[in-house]
Amino acid sequence: MQRVDPDNWYQVKRLADGVTLISEPFIQEFYRCNIWHVRGRDRDMLVDSGMGVVSLREWVPLVTERDLIAVASHTHFDHIGCHHEFECRAVHSAEADLIANPTRANTLADPYVTDDIFEALPPEPYCSKCYSVKKAPATRVLEDGDVIDLGDRTFEVIHTPGHSPGGIALWEARTETLISGDILYDGPLIEDAYHSNVDDYLASMERLLTIPARVVHGGHFPSFSGERYHQLITDWLDKKHKKIRGE
């Protein structure tokens, strides 16, 4: 398979409200994490950091321009690969041990990371069989209701277990913006990972339904509107409730 030069590995797209999408276009869409950069007055925020197969700090100048906190929406391999590159790292308490002690198994690199998830391979010396996430112990441990303050804007931490125990979403009430991680995106959701929990997933979705989001930036696939957000959650809940009732 063809290999990609590091200067072509990332794609950067500026959106509204000071939000920038950083992505790895040579990873197949289902496995491709959305990396969200949010500009603040006093500091910036990075939500997730991709697979880590090419350095973010070296090849995406945006992430080194200002003081920055790197937040993990959760700790699967596709979301925390470059967290070790940043001095300030935040994660929910339920997954703090995992990001400090990652393995191929507990980050889901095993069984998912193979050459098959790529459209083209990262530059040498990348090797799928050798791939692993580097340790990135949290410098800030998050809990539900905590606030990440960027100076002129604040994001509330919403604990959303279900996909994983320490999954979080980030809610900015002023702009009605939700960065949802992997609990919800506009694509096939993963509800059967080794530490997923169906009851927690149900409770998290019911809670998210109460949030008046205008725009949602998910962990995968394109961003979507508040209308689509409520439709996705309502459809998911209807399906689950019918299953519970045996319909």
Short mmCIF file of C-alpha atoms in Angstrom, two decimals:
data_model
loop_
_atom_site.label_atom_id
_atom_site.label_comp_id
_atom_site.label_asym_id
_atom_site.label_seq_id
_atom_site.Cartn_x
_atom_site.Cartn_y
_atom_site.Cartn_z
CA MET A 1 0.00 0.00 0.00
CA GLN A 2 1.19 3.53 -0.77
CA ARG A 3 2.65 5.58 2.08
CA VAL A 4 1.79 9.24 2.68
CA ASP A 5 4.31 11.98 3.43
CA PRO A 6 3.85 13.49 6.90
CA ASP A 7 3.11 16.97 5.53
CA ASN A 8 0.04 15.54 3.78
CA TRP A 9 -1.23 13.36 6.63
CA TYR A 10 -3.51 15.92 8.29
CA GLN A 11 -6.29 18.03 6.86
CA VAL A 12 -7.35 21.27 8.56
CA LYS A 13 -10.76 22.90 8.05
CA ARG A 14 -11.90 26.04 9.86
CA LEU A 15 -15.56 26.10 10.90
CA ALA A 16 -17.68 28.71 12.69
CA ASP A 17 -17.37 29.88 16.32
CA GLY A 18 -13.59 29.52 16.46
CA VAL A 19 -13.77 25.75 15.90
CA THR A 20 -11.35 23.98 13.57
CA LEU A 21 -11.58 20.37 12.42
CA ILE A 22 -8.30 18.49 12.13
CA SER A 23 -8.62 15.08 10.49
CA GLU A 24 -6.56 12.21 9.10
CA PRO A 25 -8.08 11.69 5.64
CA PHE A 26 -6.10 8.56 4.81
CA ILE A 27 -7.82 6.64 7.61
CA GLN A 28 -11.14 5.11 6.53
CA GLU A 29 -14.08 7.24 7.68
CA PHE A 30 -15.46 4.76 10.23
CA TYR A 31 -12.12 4.75 12.10
CA ARG A 32 -11.18 8.38 11.48
CA CYS A 33 -11.38 10.47 14.62
CA ASN A 34 -12.41 14.11 14.44
CA ILE A 35 -9.85 16.26 16.25
CA TRP A 36 -11.45 19.51 17.42
CA HIS A 37 -9.43 22.67 18.04
CA VAL A 38 -11.28 25.48 19.83
CA ARG A 39 -9.85 28.99 19.98
CA GLY A 40 -10.17 30.87 23.26
CA ARG A 41 -9.00 34.27 24.45
CA ASP A 42 -6.53 33.02 27.06
CA ARG A 43 -5.88 29.47 25.88
CA ASP A 44 -7.04 26.99 23.27
CA MET A 45 -8.58 23.56 23.66
CA LEU A 46 -7.88 20.41 21.67
CA VAL A 47 -10.51 17.68 21.95
CA ASP A 48 -8.93 14.33 21.03
CA SER A 49 -5.67 13.92 19.13
CA GLY A 50 -6.04 11.16 16.53
CA MET A 51 -4.06 7.95 16.15
CA GLY A 52 -0.66 9.44 16.83
CA VAL A 53 0.96 7.95 13.72
CA VAL A 54 2.18 11.41 12.65
CA SER A 55 3.06 14.16 15.12
CA LEU A 56 0.35 16.81 15.53
CA ARG A 57 2.76 19.29 17.09
CA GLU A 58 5.23 18.99 14.24
CA TRP A 59 2.84 18.99 11.29
CA VAL A 60 -0.18 21.06 12.43
CA PRO A 61 1.16 24.50 13.48
CA LEU A 62 -2.27 25.53 14.81
CA VAL A 63 -1.86 23.37 17.93
CA THR A 64 1.39 25.07 18.98
CA GLU A 65 0.42 28.71 18.45
CA ARG A 66 -0.88 29.29 21.99
CA ASP A 67 -1.27 27.73 25.43
CA LEU A 68 -3.48 24.67 24.99
CA ILE A 69 -5.27 22.01 27.01
CA ALA A 70 -5.67 18.62 25.34
CA VAL A 71 -8.91 16.94 26.41
CA ALA A 72 -9.72 13.28 25.77
CA SER A 73 -13.38 12.62 25.01
CA HIS A 74 -12.43 9.02 25.93
CA THR A 75 -9.36 6.82 25.66
CA HIS A 76 -9.70 4.62 22.58
CA PHE A 77 -6.63 4.53 20.33
CA ASP A 78 -8.05 6.74 17.60
CA HIS A 79 -8.66 9.59 20.05
CA ILE A 80 -5.54 9.83 22.23
CA GLY A 81 -2.59 8.97 20.00
CA CYS A 82 -0.92 12.39 20.24
CA HIS A 83 -1.92 13.33 23.80
CA HIS A 84 1.60 12.65 25.03
CA GLU A 85 2.78 15.61 22.93
CA PHE A 86 0.94 18.14 25.10
CA GLU A 87 1.86 19.42 28.53
CA CYS A 88 -1.72 19.91 29.80
CA ARG A 89 -3.90 16.81 29.43
CA ALA A 90 -7.41 16.26 30.77
CA VAL A 91 -9.51 13.10 30.99
CA HIS A 92 -12.47 11.85 33.02
CA SER A 93 -11.55 10.08 36.25
CA ALA A 94 -13.05 6.79 35.06
CA GLU A 95 -10.37 6.52 32.36
CA ALA A 96 -7.44 8.31 33.99
CA ASP A 97 -5.67 5.03 34.71
CA LEU A 98 -6.15 3.89 31.13
CA ILE A 99 -4.55 6.94 29.51
CA ALA A 100 -1.65 6.60 31.96
CA ASN A 101 -1.21 2.91 31.19
CA PRO A 102 -2.44 2.26 27.65
CA THR A 103 -2.17 -1.15 26.01
CA ARG A 104 -3.23 -2.42 22.62
CA ALA A 105 -6.15 -4.20 24.29
CA ASN A 106 -7.49 -1.49 26.60
CA THR A 107 -7.35 1.19 23.89
CA LEU A 108 -9.00 -1.12 21.31
CA ALA A 109 -5.93 -0.98 19.04
CA ASP A 110 -6.28 -4.74 19.27
CA PRO A 111 -8.22 -5.85 17.23
CA TYR A 112 -8.96 -2.74 15.14
CA VAL A 113 -5.54 -1.47 14.06
CA THR A 114 -4.54 -3.26 10.87
CA ASP A 115 -3.49 -1.98 7.44
CA ASP A 116 -7.11 -2.43 6.39
CA ILE A 117 -8.28 0.70 8.24
CA PHE A 118 -6.13 2.90 5.98
CA GLU A 119 -6.63 4.20 2.46
CA ALA A 120 -2.88 4.81 2.41
CA LEU A 121 -0.33 4.05 5.10
CA PRO A 122 1.37 6.56 7.40
CA PRO A 123 5.03 7.33 6.65
CA GLU A 124 7.74 4.91 7.69
CA PRO A 125 8.56 3.48 10.16
CA TYR A 126 4.82 2.99 10.91
CA CYS A 127 3.82 -0.67 11.36
CA SER A 128 0.26 -1.73 12.23
CA LYS A 129 1.40 -4.78 14.19
CA CYS A 130 3.81 -2.61 16.19
CA TYR A 131 1.37 0.25 16.81
CA SER A 132 0.63 1.32 20.36
CA VAL A 133 -0.52 4.45 22.18
CA LYS A 134 2.09 6.22 24.29
CA LYS A 135 1.49 6.95 27.96
CA ALA A 136 -0.01 10.38 28.62
CA PRO A 137 -0.94 10.68 32.32
CA ALA A 138 -3.58 13.31 32.98
CA THR A 139 -2.54 16.62 34.51
CA ARG A 140 -6.22 17.36 35.18
CA VAL A 141 -8.83 14.76 36.08
CA LEU A 142 -12.35 15.70 35.06
CA GLU A 143 -15.70 15.02 36.68
CA ASP A 144 -19.26 15.68 35.55
CA GLY A 145 -20.08 19.37 35.84
CA ASP A 146 -16.50 20.60 35.70
CA VAL A 147 -15.79 23.62 33.52
CA ILE A 148 -12.96 24.10 31.04
CA ASP A 149 -12.32 27.85 30.94
CA LEU A 150 -10.65 29.34 27.87
CA GLY A 151 -10.97 32.93 29.12
CA ASP A 152 -13.82 34.25 27.02
CA ARG A 153 -15.64 30.94 26.69
CA THR A 154 -16.41 27.99 28.93
CA PHE A 155 -17.27 24.36 28.23
CA GLU A 156 -19.15 22.23 30.74
CA VAL A 157 -18.05 18.62 31.10
CA ILE A 158 -20.95 16.20 30.68
CA HIS A 159 -20.13 12.65 31.72
CA THR A 160 -21.59 10.34 29.05
CA PRO A 161 -20.74 6.73 29.92
CA GLY A 162 -21.99 3.97 27.66
CA HIS A 163 -19.55 3.80 24.77
CA SER A 164 -16.83 3.77 27.41
CA PRO A 165 -16.86 4.40 31.19
CA GLY A 166 -15.19 7.82 31.07
CA GLY A 167 -16.72 9.23 27.93
CA ILE A 168 -17.50 12.94 28.05
CA ALA A 169 -19.21 15.58 25.95
CA LEU A 170 -18.41 19.30 26.17
CA TRP A 171 -21.21 21.86 26.17
CA GLU A 172 -20.86 25.58 25.47
CA ALA A 173 -24.21 27.12 26.36
CA ARG A 174 -23.41 30.56 24.90
CA THR A 175 -23.01 29.25 21.35
CA GLU A 176 -25.20 26.15 21.90
CA THR A 177 -22.28 24.01 20.71
CA LEU A 178 -21.84 20.40 21.78
CA ILE A 179 -18.66 18.42 21.21
CA SER A 180 -20.10 14.96 21.73
CA GLY A 181 -17.23 12.46 21.47
CA ASP A 182 -18.28 8.92 20.58
CA ILE A 183 -21.49 8.70 22.56
CA LEU A 184 -23.24 10.26 19.54
CA TYR A 185 -22.26 11.04 15.96
CA ASP A 186 -24.05 10.78 12.63
CA GLY A 187 -22.97 7.24 11.78
CA PRO A 188 -22.99 3.67 13.17
CA LEU A 189 -22.52 3.87 16.94
CA ILE A 190 -20.30 1.42 18.84
CA GLU A 191 -22.20 -0.03 21.78
CA ASP A 192 -20.35 -3.35 22.21
CA ALA A 193 -16.75 -2.47 23.08
CA TYR A 194 -15.27 -4.44 25.98
CA HIS A 195 -16.16 -1.74 28.51
CA SER A 196 -19.38 -0.46 26.93
CA ASN A 197 -22.55 -0.56 29.02
CA VAL A 198 -26.04 -0.56 27.54
CA ASP A 199 -27.78 0.86 30.62
CA ASP A 200 -25.25 3.68 30.89
CA TYR A 201 -25.64 4.39 27.17
CA LEU A 202 -29.41 4.67 27.57
CA ALA A 203 -29.08 7.08 30.51
CA SER A 204 -26.53 9.21 28.67
CA MET A 205 -28.71 9.51 25.58
CA GLU A 206 -31.73 10.49 27.66
CA ARG A 207 -29.66 13.17 29.33
CA LEU A 208 -28.29 14.48 26.03
CA LEU A 209 -31.83 14.83 24.73
CA THR A 210 -32.40 17.62 27.27
CA ILE A 211 -29.52 19.72 25.92
CA PRO A 212 -30.62 22.41 23.40
CA ALA A 213 -27.71 21.97 20.99
CA ARG A 214 -27.65 24.12 17.86
CA VAL A 215 -24.62 22.41 16.33
CA VAL A 216 -22.91 19.14 17.23
CA HIS A 217 -19.31 18.16 16.52
CA GLY A 218 -19.07 14.38 16.96
CA GLY A 219 -16.13 12.06 17.42
CA HIS A 220 -16.54 10.74 13.86
CA PHE A 221 -18.32 11.71 10.65
CA PRO A 222 -19.50 15.25 9.73
CA SER A 223 -20.93 17.79 12.16
CA PHE A 224 -24.70 18.21 12.22
CA SER A 225 -27.52 20.51 13.29
CA GLY A 226 -29.52 20.55 16.49
CA GLU A 227 -32.51 19.25 14.58
CA ARG A 228 -30.52 16.26 13.34
CA TYR A 229 -29.13 15.81 16.87
CA HIS A 230 -32.56 15.40 18.39
CA GLN A 231 -33.68 13.12 15.57
CA LEU A 232 -30.67 10.82 16.03
CA ILE A 233 -31.22 10.55 19.77
CA THR A 234 -34.98 10.10 19.51
CA ASP A 235 -34.64 7.39 16.87
CA TRP A 236 -32.00 5.59 18.95
CA LEU A 237 -34.10 5.75 22.12
CA ASP A 238 -37.23 4.56 20.31
CA LYS A 239 -35.35 1.55 18.99
CA LYS A 240 -33.94 0.71 22.42
CA HIS A 241 -37.25 1.08 24.22
CA LYS A 242 -38.98 -1.16 21.69
CA LYS A 243 -36.28 -3.75 22.23
CA ILE A 244 -36.76 -3.54 25.99
CA ARG A 245 -40.51 -4.01 25.55
CA GLY A 246 -39.87 -6.98 23.25
CA GLU A 247 -41.48 -5.38 20.23
#
